[in-house]
Short mmCIF file of N, CA and C in Angstrom, two decimals:
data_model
loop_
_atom_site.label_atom_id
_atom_site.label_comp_id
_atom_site.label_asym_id
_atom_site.label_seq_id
_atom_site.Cartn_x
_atom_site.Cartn_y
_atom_site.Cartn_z
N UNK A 1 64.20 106.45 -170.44
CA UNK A 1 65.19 105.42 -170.74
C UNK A 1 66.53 105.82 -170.10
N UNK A 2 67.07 105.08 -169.43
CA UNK A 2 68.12 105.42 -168.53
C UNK A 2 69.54 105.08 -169.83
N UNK A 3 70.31 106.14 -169.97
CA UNK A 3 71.45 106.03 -170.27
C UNK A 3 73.11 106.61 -169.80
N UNK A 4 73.65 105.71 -170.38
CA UNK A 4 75.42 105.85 -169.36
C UNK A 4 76.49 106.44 -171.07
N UNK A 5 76.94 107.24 -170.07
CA UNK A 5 78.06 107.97 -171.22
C UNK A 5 79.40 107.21 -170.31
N UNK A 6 80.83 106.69 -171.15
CA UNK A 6 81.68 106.50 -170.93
C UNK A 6 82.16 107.44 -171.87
N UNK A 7 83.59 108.30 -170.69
CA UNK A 7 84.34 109.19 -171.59
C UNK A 7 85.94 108.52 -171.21
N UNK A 8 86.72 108.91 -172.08
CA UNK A 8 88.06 107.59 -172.15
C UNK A 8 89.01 108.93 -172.66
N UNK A 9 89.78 109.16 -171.95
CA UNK A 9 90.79 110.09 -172.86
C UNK A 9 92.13 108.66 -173.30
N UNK A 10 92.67 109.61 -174.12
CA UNK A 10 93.64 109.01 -175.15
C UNK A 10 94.70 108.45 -173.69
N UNK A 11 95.43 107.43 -174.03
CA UNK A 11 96.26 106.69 -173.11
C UNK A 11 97.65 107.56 -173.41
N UNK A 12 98.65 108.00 -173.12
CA UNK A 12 99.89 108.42 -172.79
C UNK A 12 100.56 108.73 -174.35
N UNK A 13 100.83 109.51 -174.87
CA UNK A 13 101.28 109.80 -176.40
C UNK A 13 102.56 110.34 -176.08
N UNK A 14 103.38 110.01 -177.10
CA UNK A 14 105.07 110.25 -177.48
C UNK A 14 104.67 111.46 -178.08
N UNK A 15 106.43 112.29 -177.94
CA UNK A 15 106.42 114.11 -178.60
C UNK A 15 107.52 113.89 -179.54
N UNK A 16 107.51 113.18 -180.60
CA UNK A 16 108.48 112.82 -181.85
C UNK A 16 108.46 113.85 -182.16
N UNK A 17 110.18 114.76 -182.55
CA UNK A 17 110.74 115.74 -182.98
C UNK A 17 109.70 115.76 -184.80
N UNK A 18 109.54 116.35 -184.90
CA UNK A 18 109.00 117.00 -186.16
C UNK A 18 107.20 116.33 -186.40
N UNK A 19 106.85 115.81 -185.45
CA UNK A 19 105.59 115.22 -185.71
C UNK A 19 104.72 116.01 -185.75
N UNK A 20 103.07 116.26 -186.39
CA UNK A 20 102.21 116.74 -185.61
C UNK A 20 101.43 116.65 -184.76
N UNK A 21 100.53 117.87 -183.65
CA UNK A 21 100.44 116.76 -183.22
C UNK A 21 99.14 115.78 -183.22
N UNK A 22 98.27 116.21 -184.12
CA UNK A 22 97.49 115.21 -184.83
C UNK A 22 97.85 113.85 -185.08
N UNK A 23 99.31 113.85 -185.32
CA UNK A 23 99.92 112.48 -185.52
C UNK A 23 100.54 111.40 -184.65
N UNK A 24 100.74 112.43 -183.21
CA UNK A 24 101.65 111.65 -182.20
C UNK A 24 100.95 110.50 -182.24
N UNK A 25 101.63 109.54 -181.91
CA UNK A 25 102.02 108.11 -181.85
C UNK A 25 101.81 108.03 -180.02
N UNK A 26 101.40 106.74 -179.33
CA UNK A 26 101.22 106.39 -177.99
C UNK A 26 102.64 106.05 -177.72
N UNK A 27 102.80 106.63 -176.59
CA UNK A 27 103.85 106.42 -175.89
C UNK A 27 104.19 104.67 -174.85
N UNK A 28 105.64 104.31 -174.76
CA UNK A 28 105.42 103.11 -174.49
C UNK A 28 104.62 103.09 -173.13
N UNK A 29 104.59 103.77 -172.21
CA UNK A 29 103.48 104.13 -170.88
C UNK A 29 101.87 103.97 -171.58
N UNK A 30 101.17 104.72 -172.51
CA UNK A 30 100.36 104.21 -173.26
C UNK A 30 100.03 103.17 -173.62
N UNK A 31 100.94 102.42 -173.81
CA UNK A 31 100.69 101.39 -174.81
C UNK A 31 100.58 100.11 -173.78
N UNK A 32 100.64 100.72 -172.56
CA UNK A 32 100.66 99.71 -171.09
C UNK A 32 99.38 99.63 -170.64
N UNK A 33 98.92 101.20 -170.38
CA UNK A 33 97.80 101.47 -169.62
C UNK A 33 96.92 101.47 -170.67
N UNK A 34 96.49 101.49 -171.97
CA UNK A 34 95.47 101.24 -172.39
C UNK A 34 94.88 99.98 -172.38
N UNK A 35 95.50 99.05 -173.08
CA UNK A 35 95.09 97.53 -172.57
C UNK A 35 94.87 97.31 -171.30
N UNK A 36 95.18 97.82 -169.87
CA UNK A 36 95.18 97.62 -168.69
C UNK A 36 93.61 98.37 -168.57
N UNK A 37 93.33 98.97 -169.21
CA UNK A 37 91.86 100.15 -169.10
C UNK A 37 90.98 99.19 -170.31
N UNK A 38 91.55 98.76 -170.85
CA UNK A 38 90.48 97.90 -171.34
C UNK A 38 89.67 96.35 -170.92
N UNK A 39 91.29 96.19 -170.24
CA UNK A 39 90.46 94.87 -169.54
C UNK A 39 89.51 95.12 -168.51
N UNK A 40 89.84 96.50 -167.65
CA UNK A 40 88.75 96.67 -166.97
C UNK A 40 87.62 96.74 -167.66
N UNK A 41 87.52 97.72 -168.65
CA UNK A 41 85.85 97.57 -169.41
C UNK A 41 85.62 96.21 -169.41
N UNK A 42 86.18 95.52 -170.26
CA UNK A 42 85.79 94.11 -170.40
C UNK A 42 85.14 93.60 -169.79
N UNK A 43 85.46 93.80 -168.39
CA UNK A 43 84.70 92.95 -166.97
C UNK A 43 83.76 93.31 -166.78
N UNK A 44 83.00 94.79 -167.17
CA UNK A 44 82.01 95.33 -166.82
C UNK A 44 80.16 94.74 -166.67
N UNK A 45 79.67 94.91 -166.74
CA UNK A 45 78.47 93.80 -166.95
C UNK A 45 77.90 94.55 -167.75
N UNK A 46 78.17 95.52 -168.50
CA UNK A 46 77.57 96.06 -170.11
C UNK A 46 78.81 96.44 -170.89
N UNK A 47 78.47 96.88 -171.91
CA UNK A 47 79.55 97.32 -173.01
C UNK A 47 79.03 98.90 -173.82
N UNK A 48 79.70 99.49 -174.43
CA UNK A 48 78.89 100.01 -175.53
C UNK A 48 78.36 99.53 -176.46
N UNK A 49 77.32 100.44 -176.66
CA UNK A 49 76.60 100.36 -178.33
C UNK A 49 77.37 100.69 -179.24
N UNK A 50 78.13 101.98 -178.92
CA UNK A 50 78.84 102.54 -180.08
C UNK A 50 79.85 103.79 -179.07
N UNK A 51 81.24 102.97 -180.42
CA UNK A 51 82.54 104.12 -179.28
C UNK A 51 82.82 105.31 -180.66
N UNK A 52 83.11 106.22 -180.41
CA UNK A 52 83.37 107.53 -180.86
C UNK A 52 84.36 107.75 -180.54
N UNK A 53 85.47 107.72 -181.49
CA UNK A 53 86.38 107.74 -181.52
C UNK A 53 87.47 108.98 -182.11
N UNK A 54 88.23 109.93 -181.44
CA UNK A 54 88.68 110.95 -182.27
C UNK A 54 89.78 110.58 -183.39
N UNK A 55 89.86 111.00 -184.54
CA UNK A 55 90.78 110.91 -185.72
C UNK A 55 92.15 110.66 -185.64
N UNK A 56 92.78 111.92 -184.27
CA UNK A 56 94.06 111.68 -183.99
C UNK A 56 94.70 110.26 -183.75
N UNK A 57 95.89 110.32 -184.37
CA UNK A 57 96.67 108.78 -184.15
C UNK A 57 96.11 108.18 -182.94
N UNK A 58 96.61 108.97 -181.54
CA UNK A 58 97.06 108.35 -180.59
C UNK A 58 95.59 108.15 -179.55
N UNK A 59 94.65 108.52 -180.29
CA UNK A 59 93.15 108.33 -179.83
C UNK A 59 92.98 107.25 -181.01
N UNK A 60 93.08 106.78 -182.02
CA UNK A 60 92.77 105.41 -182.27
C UNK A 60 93.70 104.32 -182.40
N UNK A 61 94.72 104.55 -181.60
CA UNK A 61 95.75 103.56 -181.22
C UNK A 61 95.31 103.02 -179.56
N UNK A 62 94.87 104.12 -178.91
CA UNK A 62 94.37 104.17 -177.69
C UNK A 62 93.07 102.99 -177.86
N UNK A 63 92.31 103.03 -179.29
CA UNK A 63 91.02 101.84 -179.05
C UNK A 63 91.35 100.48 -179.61
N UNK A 64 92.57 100.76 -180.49
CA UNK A 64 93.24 99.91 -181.10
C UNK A 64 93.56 98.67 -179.88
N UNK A 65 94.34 99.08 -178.73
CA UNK A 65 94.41 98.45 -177.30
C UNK A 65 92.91 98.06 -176.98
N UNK A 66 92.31 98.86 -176.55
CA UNK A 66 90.97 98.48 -176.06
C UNK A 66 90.15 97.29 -176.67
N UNK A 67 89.63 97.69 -178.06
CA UNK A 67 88.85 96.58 -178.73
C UNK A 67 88.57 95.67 -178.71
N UNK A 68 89.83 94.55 -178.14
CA UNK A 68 89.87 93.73 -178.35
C UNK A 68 88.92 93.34 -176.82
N UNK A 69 88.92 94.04 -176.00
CA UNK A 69 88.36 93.13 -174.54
C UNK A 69 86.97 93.78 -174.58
N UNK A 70 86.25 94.29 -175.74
CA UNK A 70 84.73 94.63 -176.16
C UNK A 70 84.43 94.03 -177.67
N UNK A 71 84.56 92.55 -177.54
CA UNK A 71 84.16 92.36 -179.07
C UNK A 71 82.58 92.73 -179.70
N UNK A 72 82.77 93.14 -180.51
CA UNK A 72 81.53 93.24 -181.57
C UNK A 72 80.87 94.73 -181.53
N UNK A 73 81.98 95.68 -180.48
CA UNK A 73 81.23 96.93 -180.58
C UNK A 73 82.03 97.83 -181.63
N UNK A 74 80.68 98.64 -182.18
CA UNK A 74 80.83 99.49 -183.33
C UNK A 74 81.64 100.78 -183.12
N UNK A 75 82.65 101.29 -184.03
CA UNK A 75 83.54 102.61 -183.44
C UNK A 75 83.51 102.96 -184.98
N UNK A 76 83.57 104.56 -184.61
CA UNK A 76 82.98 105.44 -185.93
C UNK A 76 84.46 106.31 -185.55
N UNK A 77 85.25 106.60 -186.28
CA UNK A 77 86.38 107.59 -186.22
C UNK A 77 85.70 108.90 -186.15
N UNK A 78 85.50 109.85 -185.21
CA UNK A 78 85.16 111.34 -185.87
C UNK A 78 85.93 112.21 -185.65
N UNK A 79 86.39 113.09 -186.66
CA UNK A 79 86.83 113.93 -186.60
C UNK A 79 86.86 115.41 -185.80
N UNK A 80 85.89 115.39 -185.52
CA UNK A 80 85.04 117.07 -184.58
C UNK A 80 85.63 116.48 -183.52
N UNK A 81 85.87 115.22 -182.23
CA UNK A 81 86.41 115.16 -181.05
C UNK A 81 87.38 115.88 -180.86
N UNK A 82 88.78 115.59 -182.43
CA UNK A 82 90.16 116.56 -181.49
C UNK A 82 89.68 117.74 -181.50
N UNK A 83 90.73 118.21 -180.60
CA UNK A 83 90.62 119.89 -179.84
C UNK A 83 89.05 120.53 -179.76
N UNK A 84 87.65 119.31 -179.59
CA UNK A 84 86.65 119.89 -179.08
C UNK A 84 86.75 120.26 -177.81
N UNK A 85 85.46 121.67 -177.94
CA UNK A 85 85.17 122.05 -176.13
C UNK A 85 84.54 121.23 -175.47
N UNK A 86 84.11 121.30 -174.16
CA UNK A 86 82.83 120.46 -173.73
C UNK A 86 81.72 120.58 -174.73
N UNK A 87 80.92 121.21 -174.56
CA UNK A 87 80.21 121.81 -175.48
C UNK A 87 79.27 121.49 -176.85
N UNK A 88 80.56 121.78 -177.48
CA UNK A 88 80.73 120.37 -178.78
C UNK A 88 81.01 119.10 -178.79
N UNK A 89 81.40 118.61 -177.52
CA UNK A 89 81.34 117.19 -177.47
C UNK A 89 80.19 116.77 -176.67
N UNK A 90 79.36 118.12 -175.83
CA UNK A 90 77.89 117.56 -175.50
C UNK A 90 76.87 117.79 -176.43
N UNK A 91 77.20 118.46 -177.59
CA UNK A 91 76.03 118.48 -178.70
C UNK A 91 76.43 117.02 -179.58
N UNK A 92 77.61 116.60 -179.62
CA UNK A 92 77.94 115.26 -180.25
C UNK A 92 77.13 114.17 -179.31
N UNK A 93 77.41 113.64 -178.38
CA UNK A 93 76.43 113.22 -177.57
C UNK A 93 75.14 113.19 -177.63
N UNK A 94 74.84 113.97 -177.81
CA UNK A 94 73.02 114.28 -177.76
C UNK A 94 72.74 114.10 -179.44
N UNK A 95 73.68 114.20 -180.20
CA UNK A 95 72.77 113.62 -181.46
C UNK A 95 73.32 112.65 -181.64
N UNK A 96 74.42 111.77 -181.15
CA UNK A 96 74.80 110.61 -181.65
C UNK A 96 74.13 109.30 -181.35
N UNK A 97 73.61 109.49 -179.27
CA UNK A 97 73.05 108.21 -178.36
C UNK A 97 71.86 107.91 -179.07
N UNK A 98 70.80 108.47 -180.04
CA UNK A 98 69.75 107.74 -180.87
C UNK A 98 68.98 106.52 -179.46
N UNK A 99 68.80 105.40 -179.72
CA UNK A 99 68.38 104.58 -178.89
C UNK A 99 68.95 104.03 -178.13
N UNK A 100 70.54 103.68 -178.59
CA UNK A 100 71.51 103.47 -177.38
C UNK A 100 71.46 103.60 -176.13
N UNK A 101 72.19 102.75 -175.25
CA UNK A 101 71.89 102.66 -173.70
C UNK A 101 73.26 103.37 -173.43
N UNK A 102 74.22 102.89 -173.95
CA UNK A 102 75.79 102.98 -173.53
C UNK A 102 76.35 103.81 -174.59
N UNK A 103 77.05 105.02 -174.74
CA UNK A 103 77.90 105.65 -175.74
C UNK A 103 79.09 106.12 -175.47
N UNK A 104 80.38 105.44 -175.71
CA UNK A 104 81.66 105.77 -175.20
C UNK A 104 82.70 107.05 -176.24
N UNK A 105 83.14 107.89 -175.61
CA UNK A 105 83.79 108.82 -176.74
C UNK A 105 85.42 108.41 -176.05
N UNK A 106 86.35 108.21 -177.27
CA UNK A 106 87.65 108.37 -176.75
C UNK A 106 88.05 110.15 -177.30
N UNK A 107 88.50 110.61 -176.57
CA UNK A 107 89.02 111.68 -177.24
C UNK A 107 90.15 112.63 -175.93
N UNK A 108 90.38 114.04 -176.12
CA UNK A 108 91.44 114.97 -175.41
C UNK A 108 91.04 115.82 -174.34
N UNK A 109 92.11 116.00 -173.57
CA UNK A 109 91.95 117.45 -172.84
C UNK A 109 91.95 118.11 -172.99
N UNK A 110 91.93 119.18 -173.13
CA UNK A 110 90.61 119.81 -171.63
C UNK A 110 89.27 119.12 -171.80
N UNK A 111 89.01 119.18 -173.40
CA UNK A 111 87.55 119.15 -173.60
C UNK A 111 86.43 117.60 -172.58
N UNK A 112 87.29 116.42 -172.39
CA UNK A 112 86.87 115.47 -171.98
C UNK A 112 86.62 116.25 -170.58
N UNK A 113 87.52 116.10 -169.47
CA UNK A 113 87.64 116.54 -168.13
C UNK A 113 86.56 117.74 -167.98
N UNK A 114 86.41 118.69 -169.22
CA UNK A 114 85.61 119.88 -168.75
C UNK A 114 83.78 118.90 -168.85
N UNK A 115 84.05 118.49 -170.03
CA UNK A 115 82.57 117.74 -169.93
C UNK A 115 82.34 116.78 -168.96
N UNK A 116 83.16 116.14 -168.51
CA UNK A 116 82.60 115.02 -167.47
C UNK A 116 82.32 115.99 -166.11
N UNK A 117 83.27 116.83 -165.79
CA UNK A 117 82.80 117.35 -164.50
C UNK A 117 81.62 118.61 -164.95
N UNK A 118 81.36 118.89 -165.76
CA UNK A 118 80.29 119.58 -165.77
C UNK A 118 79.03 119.05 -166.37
N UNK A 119 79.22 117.69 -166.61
CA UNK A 119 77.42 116.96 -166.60
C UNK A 119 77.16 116.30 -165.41
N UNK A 120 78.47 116.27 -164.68
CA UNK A 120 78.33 115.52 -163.22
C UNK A 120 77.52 116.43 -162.12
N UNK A 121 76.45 115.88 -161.67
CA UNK A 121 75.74 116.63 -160.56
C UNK A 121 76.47 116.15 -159.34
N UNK A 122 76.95 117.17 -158.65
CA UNK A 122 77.59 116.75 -157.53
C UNK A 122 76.92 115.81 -156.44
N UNK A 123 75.27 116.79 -156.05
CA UNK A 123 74.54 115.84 -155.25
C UNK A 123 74.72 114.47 -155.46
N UNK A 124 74.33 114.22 -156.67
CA UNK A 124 73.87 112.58 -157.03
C UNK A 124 74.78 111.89 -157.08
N UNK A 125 76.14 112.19 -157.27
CA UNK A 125 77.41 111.90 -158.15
C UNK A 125 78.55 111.28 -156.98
N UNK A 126 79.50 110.14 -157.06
CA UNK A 126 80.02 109.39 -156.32
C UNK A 126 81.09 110.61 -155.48
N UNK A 127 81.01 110.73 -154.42
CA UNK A 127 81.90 112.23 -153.82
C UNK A 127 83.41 112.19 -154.62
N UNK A 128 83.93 110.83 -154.18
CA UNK A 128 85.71 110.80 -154.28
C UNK A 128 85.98 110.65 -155.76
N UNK A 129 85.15 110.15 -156.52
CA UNK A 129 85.50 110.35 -158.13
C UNK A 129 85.41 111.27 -158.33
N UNK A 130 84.05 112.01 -157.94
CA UNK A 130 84.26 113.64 -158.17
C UNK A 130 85.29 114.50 -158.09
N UNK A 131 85.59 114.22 -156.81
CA UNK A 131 86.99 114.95 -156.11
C UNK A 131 87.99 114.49 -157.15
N UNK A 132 88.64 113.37 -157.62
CA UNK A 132 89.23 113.15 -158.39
C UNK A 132 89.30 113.86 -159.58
N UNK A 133 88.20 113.41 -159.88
CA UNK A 133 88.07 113.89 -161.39
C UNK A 133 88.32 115.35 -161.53
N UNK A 134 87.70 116.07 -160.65
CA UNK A 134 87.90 117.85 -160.74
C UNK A 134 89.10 118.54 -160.31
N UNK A 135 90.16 117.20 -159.60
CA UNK A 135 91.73 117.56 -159.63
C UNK A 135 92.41 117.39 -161.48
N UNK A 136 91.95 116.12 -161.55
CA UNK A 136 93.33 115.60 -162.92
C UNK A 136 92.51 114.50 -163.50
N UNK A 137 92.46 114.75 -164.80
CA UNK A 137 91.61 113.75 -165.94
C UNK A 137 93.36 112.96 -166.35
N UNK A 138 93.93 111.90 -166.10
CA UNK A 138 94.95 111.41 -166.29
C UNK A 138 95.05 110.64 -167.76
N UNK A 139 95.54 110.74 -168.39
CA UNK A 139 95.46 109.76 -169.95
C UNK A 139 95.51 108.74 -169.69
N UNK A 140 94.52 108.16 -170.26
CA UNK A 140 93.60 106.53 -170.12
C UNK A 140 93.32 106.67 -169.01
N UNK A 141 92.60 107.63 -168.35
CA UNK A 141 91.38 107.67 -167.34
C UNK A 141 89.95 107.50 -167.77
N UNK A 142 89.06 107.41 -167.29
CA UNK A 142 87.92 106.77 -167.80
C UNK A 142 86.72 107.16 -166.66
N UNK A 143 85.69 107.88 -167.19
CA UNK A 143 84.93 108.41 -166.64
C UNK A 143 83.52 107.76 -166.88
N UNK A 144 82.72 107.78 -165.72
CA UNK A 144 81.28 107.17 -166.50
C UNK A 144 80.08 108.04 -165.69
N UNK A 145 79.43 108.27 -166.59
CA UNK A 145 78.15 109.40 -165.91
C UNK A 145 77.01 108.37 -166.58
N UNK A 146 75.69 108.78 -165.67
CA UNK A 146 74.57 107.66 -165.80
C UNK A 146 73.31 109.00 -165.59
N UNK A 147 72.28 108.37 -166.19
CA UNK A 147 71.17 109.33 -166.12
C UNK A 147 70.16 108.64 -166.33
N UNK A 148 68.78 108.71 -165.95
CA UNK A 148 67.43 108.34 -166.08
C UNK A 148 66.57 108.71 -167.49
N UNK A 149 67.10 109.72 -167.96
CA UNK A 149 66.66 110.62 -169.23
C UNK A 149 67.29 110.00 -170.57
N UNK A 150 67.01 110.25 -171.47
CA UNK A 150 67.26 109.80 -173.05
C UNK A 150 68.85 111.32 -173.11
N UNK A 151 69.19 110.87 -174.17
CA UNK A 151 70.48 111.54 -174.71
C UNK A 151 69.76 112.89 -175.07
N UNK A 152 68.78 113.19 -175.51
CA UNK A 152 68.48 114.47 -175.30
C UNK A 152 68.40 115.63 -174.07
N UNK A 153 68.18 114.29 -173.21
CA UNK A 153 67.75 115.37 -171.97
C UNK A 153 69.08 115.21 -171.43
N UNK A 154 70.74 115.18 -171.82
CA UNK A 154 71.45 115.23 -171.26
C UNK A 154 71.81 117.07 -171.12
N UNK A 155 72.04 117.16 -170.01
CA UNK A 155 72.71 118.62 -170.13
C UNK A 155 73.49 119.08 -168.79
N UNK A 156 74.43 120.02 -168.35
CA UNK A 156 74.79 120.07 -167.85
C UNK A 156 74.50 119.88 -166.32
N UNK A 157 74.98 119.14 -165.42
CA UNK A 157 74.37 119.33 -164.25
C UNK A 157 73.54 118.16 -164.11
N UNK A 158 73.18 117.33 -165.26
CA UNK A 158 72.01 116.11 -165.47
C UNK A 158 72.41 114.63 -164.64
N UNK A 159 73.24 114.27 -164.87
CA UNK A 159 74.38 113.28 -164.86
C UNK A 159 74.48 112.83 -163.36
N UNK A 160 74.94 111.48 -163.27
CA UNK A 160 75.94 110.90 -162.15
C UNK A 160 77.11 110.72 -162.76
N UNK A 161 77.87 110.83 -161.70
CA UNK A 161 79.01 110.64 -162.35
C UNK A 161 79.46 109.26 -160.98
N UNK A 162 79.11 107.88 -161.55
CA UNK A 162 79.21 107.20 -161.02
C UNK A 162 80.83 105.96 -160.76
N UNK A 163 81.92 106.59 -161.46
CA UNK A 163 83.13 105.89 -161.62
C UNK A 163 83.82 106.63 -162.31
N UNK A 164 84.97 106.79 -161.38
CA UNK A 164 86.52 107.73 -162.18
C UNK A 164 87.26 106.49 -162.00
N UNK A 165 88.25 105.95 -163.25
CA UNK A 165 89.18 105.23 -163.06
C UNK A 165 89.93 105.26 -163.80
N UNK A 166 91.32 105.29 -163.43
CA UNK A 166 92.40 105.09 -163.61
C UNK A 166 93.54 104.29 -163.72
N UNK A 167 95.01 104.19 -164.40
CA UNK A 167 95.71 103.53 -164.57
C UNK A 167 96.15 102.91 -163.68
N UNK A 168 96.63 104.20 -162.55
CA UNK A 168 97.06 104.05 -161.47
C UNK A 168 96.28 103.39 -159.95
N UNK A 169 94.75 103.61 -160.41
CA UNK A 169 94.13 102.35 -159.95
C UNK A 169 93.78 101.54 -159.66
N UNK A 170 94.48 100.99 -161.05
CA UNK A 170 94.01 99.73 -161.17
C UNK A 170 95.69 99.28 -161.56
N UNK A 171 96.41 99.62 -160.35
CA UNK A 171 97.46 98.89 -160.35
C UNK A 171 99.51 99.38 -161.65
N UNK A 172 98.33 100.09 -162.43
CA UNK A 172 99.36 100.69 -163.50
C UNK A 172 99.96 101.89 -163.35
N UNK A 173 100.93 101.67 -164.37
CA UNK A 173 101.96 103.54 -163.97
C UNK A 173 100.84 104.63 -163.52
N UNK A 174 101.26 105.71 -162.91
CA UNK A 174 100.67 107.05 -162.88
C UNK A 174 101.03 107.50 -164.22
N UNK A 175 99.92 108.13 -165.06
CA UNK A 175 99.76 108.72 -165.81
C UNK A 175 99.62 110.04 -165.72
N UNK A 176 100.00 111.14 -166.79
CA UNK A 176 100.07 112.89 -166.63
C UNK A 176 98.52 113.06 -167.35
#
């Protein structure tokens, strides 16, 4: 059964004097480029089954934007995304995709950027997203890896990594 992972880091977050930062709030640059990253999903000719979403504010303010241009898909807040490694966000993966075709995680750096370029097989994998991607995972960048295998048989090295996109892409601010 062929399945596609979308990975979405958090869109641009504010550094409010005394906040934590579990709590930061999206920055007004955020609050641009996420809706701008969602209408792209929108257009897509699939959606997710189910988005995974990390706890932190500014990762569900980040889907808060999005949602609306994927109606009717299911998002589970989890907690284990912030400050996961790759690692732990590829053992989340592999028990979450169940029958699912499509499973999107919003969540942080490093851990996103380290997992997308290390399930990405270079052979198979689009060259210049690659190249991209293994420079700078940009907030509200958006990664998509594809595979022939079920969510179990995902593992490092498994993957295409068939689309890096960005804010600045698709026309919006450059993002850090």
């Amino acid at each position: 059964m062929p399945v596609r992972l979308i990975l979405m880091r958090h869109a641009k977050s504010a550094w409010p004097d005394g906040v934590a930062d579990f709590d930061r709030p999206l920055a007004p640059r955020g609050q641009e480029a996420a809706p701008l990253m969602g209408r792209w999903l929108g257009k897509q000719p699939w959606k997710p089954d189910l988005v995974l979403v990390s706890a932190a504010r500014r990762t569900r303010e980040t889907w808060a934007h999005v949602a609306p241009t994927l109606p009717g898909v299911d998002m589970e807040a989890t907690p284990s995304i912030y400050a996961a490694s790759a690692g732990s966000l590829l053992d989340l993966v592999r028990e979450s995709g169940g029958a699912m075709v499509t499973l999107m995680l919003v969540g942080h750096n490093p851990g996103m950027q380290e997992l997308a370029f290390g399930l990405a097989d270079p052979a198979a994998s689009d060259r210049e997203a690659l190249r991209r991607l293994s420079r700078k995972y940009p907030t509200a960048g958006i990664a998509i890896l594809e595979q022939d295998g079920g969510w179990k048989d995902v593992a490092p090295g498994s993957m295409r990594l068939s689309t890096f996109i960005t804010p600045r892409a698709l026309g919006g601010i450059d993002e850090d």
